[in-house]
Short mmCIF file of C-alpha atoms and ligand atoms in Angstrom, two decimals:
data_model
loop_
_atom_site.label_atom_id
_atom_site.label_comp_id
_atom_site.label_asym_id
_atom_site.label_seq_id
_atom_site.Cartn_x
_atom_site.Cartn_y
_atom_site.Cartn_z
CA UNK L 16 -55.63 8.66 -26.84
CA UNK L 17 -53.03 9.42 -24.27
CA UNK L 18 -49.85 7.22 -24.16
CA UNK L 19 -48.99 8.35 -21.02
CA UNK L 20 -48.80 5.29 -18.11
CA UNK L 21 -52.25 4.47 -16.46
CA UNK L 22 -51.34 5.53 -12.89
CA UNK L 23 -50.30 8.89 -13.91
CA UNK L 24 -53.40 8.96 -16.50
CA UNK L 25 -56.10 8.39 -13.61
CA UNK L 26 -54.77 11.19 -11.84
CA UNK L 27 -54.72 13.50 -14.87
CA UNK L 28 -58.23 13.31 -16.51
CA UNK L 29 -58.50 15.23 -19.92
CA UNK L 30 -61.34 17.97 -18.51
CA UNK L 31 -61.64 21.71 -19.38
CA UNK L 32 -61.68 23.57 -16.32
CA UNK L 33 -63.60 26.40 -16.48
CA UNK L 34 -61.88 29.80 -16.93
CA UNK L 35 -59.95 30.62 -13.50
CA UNK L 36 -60.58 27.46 -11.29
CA UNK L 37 -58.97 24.36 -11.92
CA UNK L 38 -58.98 21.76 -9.02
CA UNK L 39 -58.16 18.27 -8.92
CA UNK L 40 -61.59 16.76 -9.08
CA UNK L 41 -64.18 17.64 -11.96
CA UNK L 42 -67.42 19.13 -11.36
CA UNK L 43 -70.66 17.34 -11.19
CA UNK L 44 -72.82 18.53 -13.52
CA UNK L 45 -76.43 17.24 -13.06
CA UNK L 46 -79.04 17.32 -15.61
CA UNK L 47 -81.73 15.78 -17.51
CA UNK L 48 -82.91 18.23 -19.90
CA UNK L 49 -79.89 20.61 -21.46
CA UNK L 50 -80.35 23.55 -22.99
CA UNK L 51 -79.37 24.25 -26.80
CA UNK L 52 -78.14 27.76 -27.82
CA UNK L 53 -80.61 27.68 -30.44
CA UNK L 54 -83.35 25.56 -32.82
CA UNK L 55 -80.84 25.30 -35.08
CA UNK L 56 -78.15 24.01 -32.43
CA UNK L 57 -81.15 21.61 -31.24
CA UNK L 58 -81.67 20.47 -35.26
CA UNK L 59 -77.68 20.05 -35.47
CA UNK L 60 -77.07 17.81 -32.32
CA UNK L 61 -76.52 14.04 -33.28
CA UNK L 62 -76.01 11.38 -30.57
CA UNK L 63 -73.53 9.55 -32.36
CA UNK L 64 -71.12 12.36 -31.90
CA UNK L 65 -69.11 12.64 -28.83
CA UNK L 66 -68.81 15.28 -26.66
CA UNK L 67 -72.42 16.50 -28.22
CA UNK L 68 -74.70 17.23 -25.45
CA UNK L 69 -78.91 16.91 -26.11
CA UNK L 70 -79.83 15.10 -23.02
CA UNK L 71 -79.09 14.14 -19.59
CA UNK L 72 -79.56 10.73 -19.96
CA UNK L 73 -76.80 10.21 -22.91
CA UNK L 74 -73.99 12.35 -22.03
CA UNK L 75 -73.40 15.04 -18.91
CA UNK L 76 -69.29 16.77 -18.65
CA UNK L 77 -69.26 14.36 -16.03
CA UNK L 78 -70.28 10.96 -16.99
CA UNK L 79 -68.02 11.79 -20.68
CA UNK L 80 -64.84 12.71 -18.53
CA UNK L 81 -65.61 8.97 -16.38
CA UNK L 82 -66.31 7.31 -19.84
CA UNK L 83 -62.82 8.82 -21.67
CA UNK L 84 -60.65 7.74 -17.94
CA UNK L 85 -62.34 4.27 -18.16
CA UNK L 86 -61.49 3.98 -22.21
CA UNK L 87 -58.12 5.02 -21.45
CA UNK L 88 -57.18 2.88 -18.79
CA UNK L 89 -58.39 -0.16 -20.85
CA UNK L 90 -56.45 0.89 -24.25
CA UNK L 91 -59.86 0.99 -25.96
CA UNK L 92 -61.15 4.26 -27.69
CA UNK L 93 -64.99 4.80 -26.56
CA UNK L 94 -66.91 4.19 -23.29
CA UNK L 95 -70.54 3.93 -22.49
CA UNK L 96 -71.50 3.55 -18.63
CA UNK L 97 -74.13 1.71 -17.15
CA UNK L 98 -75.95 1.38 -13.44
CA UNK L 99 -74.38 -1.80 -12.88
CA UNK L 100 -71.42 -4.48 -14.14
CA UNK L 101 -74.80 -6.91 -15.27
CA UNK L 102 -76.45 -4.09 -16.78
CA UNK L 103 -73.62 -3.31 -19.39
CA UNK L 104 -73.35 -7.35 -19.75
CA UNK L 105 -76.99 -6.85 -20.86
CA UNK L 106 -76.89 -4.00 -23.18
CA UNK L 107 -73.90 -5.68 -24.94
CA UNK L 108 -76.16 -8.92 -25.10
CA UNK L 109 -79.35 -6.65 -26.62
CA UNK L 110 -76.90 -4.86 -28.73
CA UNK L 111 -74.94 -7.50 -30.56
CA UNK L 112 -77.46 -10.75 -30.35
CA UNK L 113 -80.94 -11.56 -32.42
CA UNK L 114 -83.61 -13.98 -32.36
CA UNK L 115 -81.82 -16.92 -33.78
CA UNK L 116 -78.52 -16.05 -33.19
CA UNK L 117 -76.14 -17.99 -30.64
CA UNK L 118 -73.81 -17.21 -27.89
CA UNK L 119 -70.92 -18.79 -26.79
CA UNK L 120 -70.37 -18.61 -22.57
CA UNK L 121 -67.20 -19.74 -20.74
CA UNK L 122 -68.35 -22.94 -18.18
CA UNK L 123 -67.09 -20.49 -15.21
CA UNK L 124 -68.96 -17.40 -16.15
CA UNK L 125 -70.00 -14.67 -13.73
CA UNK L 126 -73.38 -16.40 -12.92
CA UNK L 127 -76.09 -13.69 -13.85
CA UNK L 128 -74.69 -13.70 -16.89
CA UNK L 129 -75.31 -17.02 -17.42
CA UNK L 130 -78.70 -16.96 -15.76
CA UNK L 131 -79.51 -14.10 -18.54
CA UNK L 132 -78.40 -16.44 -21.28
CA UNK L 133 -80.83 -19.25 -20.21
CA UNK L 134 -83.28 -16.68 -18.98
CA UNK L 135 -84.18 -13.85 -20.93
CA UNK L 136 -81.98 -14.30 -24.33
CA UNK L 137 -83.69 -17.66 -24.69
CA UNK L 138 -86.57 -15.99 -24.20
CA UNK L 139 -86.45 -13.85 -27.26
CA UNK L 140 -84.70 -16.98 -29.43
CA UNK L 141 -81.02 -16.66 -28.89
CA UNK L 142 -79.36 -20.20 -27.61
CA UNK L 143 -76.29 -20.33 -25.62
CA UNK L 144 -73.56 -23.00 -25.01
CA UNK L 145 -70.94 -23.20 -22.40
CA UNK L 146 -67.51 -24.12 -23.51
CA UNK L 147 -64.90 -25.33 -21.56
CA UNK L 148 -62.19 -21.81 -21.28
CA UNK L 149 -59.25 -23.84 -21.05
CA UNK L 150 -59.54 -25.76 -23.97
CA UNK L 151 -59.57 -23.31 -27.06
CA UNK L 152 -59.32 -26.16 -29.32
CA UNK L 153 -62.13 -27.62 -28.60
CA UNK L 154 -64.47 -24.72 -29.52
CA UNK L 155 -66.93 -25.46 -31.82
CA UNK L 156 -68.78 -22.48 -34.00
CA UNK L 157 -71.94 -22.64 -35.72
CA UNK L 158 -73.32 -20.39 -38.64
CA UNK L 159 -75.31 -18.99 -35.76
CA UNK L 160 -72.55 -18.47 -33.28
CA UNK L 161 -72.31 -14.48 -33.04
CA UNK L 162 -70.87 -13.50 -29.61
CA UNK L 163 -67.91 -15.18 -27.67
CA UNK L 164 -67.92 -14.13 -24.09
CA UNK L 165 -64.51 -14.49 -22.30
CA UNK L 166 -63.92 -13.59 -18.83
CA UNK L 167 -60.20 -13.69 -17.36
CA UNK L 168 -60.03 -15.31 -14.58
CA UNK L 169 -63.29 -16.47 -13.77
CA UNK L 170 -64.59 -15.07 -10.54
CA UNK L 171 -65.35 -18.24 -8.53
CA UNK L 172 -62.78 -20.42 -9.86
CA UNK L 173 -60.50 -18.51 -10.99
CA UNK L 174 -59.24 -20.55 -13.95
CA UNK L 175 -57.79 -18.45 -15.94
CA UNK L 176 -58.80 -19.20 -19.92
CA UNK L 177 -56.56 -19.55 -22.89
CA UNK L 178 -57.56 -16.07 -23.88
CA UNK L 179 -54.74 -15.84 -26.87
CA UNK L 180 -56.00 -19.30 -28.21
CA UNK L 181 -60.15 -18.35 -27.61
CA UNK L 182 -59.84 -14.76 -29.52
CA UNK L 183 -57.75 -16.51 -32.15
CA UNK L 184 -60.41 -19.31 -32.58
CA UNK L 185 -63.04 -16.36 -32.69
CA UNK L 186 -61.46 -14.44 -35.17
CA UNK L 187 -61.22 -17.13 -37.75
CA UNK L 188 -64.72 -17.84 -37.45
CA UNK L 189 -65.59 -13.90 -37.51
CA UNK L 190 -67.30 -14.16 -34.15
CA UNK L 191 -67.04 -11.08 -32.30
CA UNK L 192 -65.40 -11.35 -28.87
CA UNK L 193 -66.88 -9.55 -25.81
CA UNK L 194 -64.49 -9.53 -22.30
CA UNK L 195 -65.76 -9.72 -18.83
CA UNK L 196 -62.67 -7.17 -17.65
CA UNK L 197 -63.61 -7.15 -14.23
CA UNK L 198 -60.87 -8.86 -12.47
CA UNK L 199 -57.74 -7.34 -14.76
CA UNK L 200 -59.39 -4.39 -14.62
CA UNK L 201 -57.85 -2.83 -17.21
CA UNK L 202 -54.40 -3.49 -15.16
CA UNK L 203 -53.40 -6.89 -15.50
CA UNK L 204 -52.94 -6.85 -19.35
CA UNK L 205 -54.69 -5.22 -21.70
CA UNK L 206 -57.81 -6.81 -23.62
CA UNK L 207 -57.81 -4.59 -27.01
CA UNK L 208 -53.88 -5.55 -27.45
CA UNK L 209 -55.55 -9.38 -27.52
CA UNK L 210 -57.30 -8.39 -29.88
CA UNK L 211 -60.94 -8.52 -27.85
CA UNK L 212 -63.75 -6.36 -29.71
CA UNK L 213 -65.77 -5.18 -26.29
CA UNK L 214 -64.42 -5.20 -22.91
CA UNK L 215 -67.25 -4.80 -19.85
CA UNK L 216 -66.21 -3.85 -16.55
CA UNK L 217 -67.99 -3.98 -12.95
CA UNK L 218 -66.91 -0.36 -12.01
CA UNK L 219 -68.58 -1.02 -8.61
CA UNK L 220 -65.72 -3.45 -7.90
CA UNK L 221 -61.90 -2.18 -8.12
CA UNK L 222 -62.82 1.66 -9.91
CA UNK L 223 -65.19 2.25 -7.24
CA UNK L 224 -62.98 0.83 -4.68
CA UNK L 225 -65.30 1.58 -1.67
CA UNK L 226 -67.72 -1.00 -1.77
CA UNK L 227 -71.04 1.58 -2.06
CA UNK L 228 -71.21 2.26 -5.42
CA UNK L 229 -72.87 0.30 -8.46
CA UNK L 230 -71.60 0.84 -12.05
CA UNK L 231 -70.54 -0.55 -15.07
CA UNK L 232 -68.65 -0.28 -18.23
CA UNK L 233 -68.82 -1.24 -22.10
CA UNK L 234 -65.39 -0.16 -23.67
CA UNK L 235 -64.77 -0.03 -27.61
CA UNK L 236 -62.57 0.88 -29.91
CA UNK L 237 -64.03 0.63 -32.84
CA UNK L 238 -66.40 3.17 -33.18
CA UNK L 239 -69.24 1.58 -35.46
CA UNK L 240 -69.15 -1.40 -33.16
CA UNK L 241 -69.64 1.47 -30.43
CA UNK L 242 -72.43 2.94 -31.89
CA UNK L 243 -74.28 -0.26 -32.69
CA UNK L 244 -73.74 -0.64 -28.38
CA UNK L 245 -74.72 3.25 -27.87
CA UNK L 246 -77.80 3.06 -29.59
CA UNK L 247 -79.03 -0.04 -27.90
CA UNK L 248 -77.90 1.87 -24.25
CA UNK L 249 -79.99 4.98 -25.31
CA UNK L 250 -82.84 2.46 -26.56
CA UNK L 251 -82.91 1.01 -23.31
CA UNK L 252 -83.03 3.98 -21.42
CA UNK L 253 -79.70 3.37 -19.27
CA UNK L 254 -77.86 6.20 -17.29
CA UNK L 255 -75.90 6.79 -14.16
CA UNK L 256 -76.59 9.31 -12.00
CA UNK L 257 -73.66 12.02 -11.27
CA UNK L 258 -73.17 11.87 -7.45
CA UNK L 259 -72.56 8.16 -8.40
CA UNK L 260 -69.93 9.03 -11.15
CA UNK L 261 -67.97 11.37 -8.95
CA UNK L 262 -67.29 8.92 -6.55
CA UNK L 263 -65.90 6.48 -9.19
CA UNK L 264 -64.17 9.69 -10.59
CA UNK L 265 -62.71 10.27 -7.16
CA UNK L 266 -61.24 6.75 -6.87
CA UNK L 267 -59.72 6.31 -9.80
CA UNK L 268 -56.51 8.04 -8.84
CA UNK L 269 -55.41 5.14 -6.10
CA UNK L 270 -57.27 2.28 -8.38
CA UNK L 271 -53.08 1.03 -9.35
CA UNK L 272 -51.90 1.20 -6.10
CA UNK L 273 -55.09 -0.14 -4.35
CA UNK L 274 -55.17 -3.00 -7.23
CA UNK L 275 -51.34 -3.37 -6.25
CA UNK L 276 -51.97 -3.90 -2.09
CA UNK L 277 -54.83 -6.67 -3.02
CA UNK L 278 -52.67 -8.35 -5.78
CA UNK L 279 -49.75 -8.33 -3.34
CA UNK L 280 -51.53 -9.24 0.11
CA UNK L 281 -53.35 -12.37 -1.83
CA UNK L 282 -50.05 -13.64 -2.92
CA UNK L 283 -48.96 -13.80 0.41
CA UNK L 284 -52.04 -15.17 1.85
CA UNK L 285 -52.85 -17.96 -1.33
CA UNK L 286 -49.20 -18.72 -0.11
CA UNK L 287 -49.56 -19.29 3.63
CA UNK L 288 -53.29 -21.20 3.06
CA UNK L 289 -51.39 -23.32 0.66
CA UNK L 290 -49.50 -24.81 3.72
CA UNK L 291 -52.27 -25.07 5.75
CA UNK L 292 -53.56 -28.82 7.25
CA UNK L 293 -57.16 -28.16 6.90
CA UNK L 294 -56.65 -26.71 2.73
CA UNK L 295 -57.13 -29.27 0.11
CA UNK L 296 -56.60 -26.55 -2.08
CA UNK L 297 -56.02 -23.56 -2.95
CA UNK L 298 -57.01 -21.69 -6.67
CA UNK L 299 -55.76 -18.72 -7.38
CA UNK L 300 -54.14 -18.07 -11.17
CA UNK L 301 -50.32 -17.11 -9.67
CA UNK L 302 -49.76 -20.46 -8.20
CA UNK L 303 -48.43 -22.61 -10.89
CA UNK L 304 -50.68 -25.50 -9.70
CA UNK L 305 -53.75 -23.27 -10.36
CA UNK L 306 -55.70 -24.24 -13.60
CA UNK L 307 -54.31 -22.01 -16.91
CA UNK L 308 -51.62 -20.37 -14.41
CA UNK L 309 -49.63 -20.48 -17.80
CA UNK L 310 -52.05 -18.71 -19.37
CA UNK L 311 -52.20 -16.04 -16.77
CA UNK L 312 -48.33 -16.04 -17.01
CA UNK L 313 -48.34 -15.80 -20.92
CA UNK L 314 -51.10 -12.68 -21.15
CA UNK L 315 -49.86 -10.63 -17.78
CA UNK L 316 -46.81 -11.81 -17.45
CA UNK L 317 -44.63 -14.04 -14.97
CA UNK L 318 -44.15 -11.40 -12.66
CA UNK L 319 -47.37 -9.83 -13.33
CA UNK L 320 -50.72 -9.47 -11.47
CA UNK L 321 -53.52 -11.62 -10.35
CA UNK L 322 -55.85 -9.05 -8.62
CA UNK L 323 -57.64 -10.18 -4.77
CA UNK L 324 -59.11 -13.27 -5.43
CA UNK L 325 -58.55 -16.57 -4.46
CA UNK L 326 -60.68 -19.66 -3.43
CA UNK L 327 -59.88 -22.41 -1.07
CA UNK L 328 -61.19 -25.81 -0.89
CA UNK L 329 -61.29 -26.69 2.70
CA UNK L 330 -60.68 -30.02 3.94
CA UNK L 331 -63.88 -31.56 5.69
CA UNK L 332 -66.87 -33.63 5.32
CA UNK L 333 -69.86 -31.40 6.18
CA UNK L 334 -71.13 -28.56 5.07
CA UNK L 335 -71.86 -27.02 8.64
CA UNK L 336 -67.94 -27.01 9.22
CA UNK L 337 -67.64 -24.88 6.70
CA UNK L 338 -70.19 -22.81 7.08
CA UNK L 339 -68.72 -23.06 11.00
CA UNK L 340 -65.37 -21.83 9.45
CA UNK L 341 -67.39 -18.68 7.10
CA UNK L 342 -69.21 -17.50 10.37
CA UNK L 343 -65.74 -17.85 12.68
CA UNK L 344 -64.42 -15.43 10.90
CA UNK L 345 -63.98 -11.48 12.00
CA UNK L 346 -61.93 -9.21 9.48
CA UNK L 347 -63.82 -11.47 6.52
CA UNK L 348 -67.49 -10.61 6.37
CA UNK L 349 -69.66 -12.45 4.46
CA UNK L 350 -71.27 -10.76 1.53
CA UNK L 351 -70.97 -10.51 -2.35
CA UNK L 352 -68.75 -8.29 -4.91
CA UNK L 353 -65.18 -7.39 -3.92
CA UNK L 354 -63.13 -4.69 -4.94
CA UNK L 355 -63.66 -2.83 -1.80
CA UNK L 356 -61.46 -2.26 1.69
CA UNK L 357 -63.20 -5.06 3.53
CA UNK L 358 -62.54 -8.78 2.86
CA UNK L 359 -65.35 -10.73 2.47
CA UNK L 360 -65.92 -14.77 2.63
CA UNK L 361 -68.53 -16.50 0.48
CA UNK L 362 -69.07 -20.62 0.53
CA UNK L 363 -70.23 -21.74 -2.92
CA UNK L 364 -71.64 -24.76 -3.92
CA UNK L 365 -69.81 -26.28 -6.69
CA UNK L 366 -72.91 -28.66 -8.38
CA UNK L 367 -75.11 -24.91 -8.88
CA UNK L 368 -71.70 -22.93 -9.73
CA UNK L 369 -70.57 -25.25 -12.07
CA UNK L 370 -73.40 -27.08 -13.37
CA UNK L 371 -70.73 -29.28 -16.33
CA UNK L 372 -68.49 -30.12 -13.51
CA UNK L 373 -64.72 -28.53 -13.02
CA UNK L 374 -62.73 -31.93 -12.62
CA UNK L 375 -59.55 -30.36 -11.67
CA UNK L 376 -60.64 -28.83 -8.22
CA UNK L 377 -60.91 -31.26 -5.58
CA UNK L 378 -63.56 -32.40 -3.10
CA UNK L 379 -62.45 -31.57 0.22
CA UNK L 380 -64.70 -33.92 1.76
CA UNK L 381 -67.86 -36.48 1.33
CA UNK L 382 -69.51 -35.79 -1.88
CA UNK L 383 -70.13 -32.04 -1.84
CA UNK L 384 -67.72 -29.15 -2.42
CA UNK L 385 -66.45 -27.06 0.01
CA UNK L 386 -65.02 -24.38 -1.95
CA UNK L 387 -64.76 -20.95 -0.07
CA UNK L 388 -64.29 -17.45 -2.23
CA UNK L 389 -61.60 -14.77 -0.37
CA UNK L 390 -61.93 -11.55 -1.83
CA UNK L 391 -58.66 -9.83 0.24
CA UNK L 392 -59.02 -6.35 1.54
CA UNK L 393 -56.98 -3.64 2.15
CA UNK L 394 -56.39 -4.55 5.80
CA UNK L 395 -52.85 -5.18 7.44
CA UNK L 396 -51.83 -8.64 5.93
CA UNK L 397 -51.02 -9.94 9.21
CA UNK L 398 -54.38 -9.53 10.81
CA UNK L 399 -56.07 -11.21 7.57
CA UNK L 400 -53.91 -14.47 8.31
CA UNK L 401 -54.40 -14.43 12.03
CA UNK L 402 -58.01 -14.42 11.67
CA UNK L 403 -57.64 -17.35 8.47
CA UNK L 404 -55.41 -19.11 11.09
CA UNK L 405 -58.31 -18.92 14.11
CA UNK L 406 -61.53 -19.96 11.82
CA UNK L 407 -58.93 -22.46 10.45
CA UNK L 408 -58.24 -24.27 13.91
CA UNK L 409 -62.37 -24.42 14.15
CA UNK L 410 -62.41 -27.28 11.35
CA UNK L 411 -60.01 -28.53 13.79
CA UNK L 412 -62.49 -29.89 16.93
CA UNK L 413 -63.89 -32.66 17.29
CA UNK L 414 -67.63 -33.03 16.24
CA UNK L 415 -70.33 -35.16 16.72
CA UNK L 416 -73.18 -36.25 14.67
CA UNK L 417 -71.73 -33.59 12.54
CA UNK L 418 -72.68 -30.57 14.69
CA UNK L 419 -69.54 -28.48 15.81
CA UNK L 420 -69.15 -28.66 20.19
CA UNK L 421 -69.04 -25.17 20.73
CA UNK L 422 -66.85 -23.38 23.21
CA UNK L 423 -68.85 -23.33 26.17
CA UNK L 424 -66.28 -20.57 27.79
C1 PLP J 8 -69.63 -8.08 -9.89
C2 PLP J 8 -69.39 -8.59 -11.24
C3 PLP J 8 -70.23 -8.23 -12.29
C4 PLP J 8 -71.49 -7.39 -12.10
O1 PLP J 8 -71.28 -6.18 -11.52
P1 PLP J 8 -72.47 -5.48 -10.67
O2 PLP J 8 -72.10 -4.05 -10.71
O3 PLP J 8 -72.45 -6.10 -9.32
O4 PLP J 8 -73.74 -5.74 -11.42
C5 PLP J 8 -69.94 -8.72 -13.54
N1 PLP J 8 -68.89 -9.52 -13.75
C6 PLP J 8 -68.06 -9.89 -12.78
C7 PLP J 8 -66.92 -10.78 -13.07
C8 PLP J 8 -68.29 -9.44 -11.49
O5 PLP J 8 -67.48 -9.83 -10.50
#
């Protein structure tokens, strides 16, 4: 494992050039069958050995020089990759849970995941519970419990959990403890240092960087616990295709400094919406209001990062205002995922996101939440709070019966 510093790391993958032409990006190598040398060298290969090649769909130069940058960023020691962040959510589900077993899911979970646990894991006899992530003592195990899923912050909410107190809990009890990584992204702090057994990451968000690309990550670093997850990922028949891989591969180099420009632009901006007439409230894990901000402060530090997410709670009484305020704005453009150049907007509905109830964000208005996800972009910070500031002054007209009076101009 290197011990060199991730920035410098992402720009210096460990591949073997071939003889006489070394360039900065790796080749793509694209294949589904591979040839072996020999019958013998076909009778010798063993999947469980790295850097072994006997079919496309396991291993390609390619996808193993992704796999070792994405183990190495995240301090873990093995890598498998997957089509998508939910994919590798599932294999590690498949991999590590049985009929009878149970699973343990924060209460602000990335939702597929918890539609999976109600959806297809019940479906083969494995329960789930949701847990409250802020509240470590309060975890209760059962002689079923197997898995602990933690995710830091959560992606909606953006509580950020009492991760040191959760793995602790987990430990004692000899659960095994599997990390949603998405949002640190191997940058914020580092899981395996925690002490987490399996970190999953949504490549297609900050690795990717470009917001066209789908791919995910299951990182280990112990390697039986790997190859209980490799054989369930060859069992299941999951790959990535290379043309995908070399654009991760390609982005990986400006992943710090693009993670840096979101962190630092969201600061400003969870900031400035603070201040704002028409926010109720603003959740984002920096602000020392936000729920677990010491939590966030204790794992990456006081000065540390808190990637490009942040939610607002707008102040008004119908949901057409802030669906008014979504649709007034330009730069933001409303869509799913982050991670990419473009900001996006995204109204939730608090009741479906969080169906136990999250006492500690507000109602901006009558009954309903009005909680709006920002995922910041790369764009000029300026022009991101000019247009907040414009679709903020549209919450500010006067309505009637409810319905905005648009700007006849
Ligand atoms: C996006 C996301 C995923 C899933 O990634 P996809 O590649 O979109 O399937 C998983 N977890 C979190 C926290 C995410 O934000």
């Amino acid at each position: 494992m290197s011990t060199r510093h991730p920035q410098t790391q992402l720009i210096h993958p460990d591949y073997q050039p071939i003889d006489g032409f070394q360039s900065i990006n790796p080749p793509v190598y694209k294949a589904s069958t591979v040839f072996f040398r020999s019958v013998k060298a076909m009778r010798a290969h063993d999947w469980r050995q790295e850097n072994s090649y006997g079919y496309g769909l396991d291993n390609t130069p390619t996808t193993l020089t992704l796999a070792h940058q994405i183990a190495t960023l995240e301090g873990g020691a093995h890598a498998l990759l997957c089509p998508s962040g939910l994919s590798a959510l599932a294999v590690v589900n498949l991999a590590l849970l049985k009929a009878g077993d149970e699973v343990l899911l924060p209460d602000n979970i990335y939702g597929p995941n918890r539609d999976m646990a109600a959806g297809l894991l019940a479906q083969y006899g494995i329960s789930s519970r949701l847990y409250d992530p802020l509240q470590a003592d309060q975890l209760q195990f059962s002689a079923q419990t197997k898995l602990l899923w933690l995710e830091a912050a959560g992606s909606i909410t953006l509580e950020f959990p009492d991760l040191c107190g959760l793995i602790a809990r987990a430990k004692a009890a000899n659960v095994l403890c599997a990390l949603d990584n998405t949002w640190g992204a191997g940058l914020a702090f580092n899981a395996f240092a925690l002490g987490v057994d399996v970190s999953v990451h949504a490549l297609t968000k900050y690795p990717s960087g470009g917001g066209d690309v789908l791919m995910g990550s299951i990182v280990t670093q112990n390697r039986d616990l790997h190859l209980t997850l490799k054989a369930a990922h060859r069992q299941l028949g999951i790959g990535v295709a290379a043309n995908d891989v070399e654009l991760v591969l390609r982005s990986l180099p400006t992943l710090a400094l693009r993670y840096d420009a979101h962190d630092r632009s969201t600061q400003q901006l969870a900031e400035w919406l603070q201040q704002q007439p028409q926010v109720a409230q603003v959740l984002h894990p920096r602000l020392p209001h936000s729920a677990g901000h010491g939590y966030w402060q204790q794992v990456c530090g006081a000065s540390g990062r808190a990637a490009g997410l942040l939610s607002v709670v707008l102040k008004c009484p119908e949901r057409a205002q802030v669906d008014r305020f979504c649709d007034a704005l330009r730069l933001f453009k409303i869509g799913y995922s982050w991670g990419g150049p473009v900001s996006l907007v995204m109204p939730y509905d608090l009741d479906t996101i969080r169906p136990q109830g999250a006492d500690h964000i507000r109602h901006g208005g009558l009954g309903h939440s009005s909680l709006v996800r920002l995922a910041i972009g790369l764009e000029q910070v300026e022009d991101l709070q000019q247009d907040l500031a414009q679709a903020l002054a549209t919450l500010d007209m006067p309505t009637i019966d409810g319905s905005a009076i648009d700007d006849a101009n």
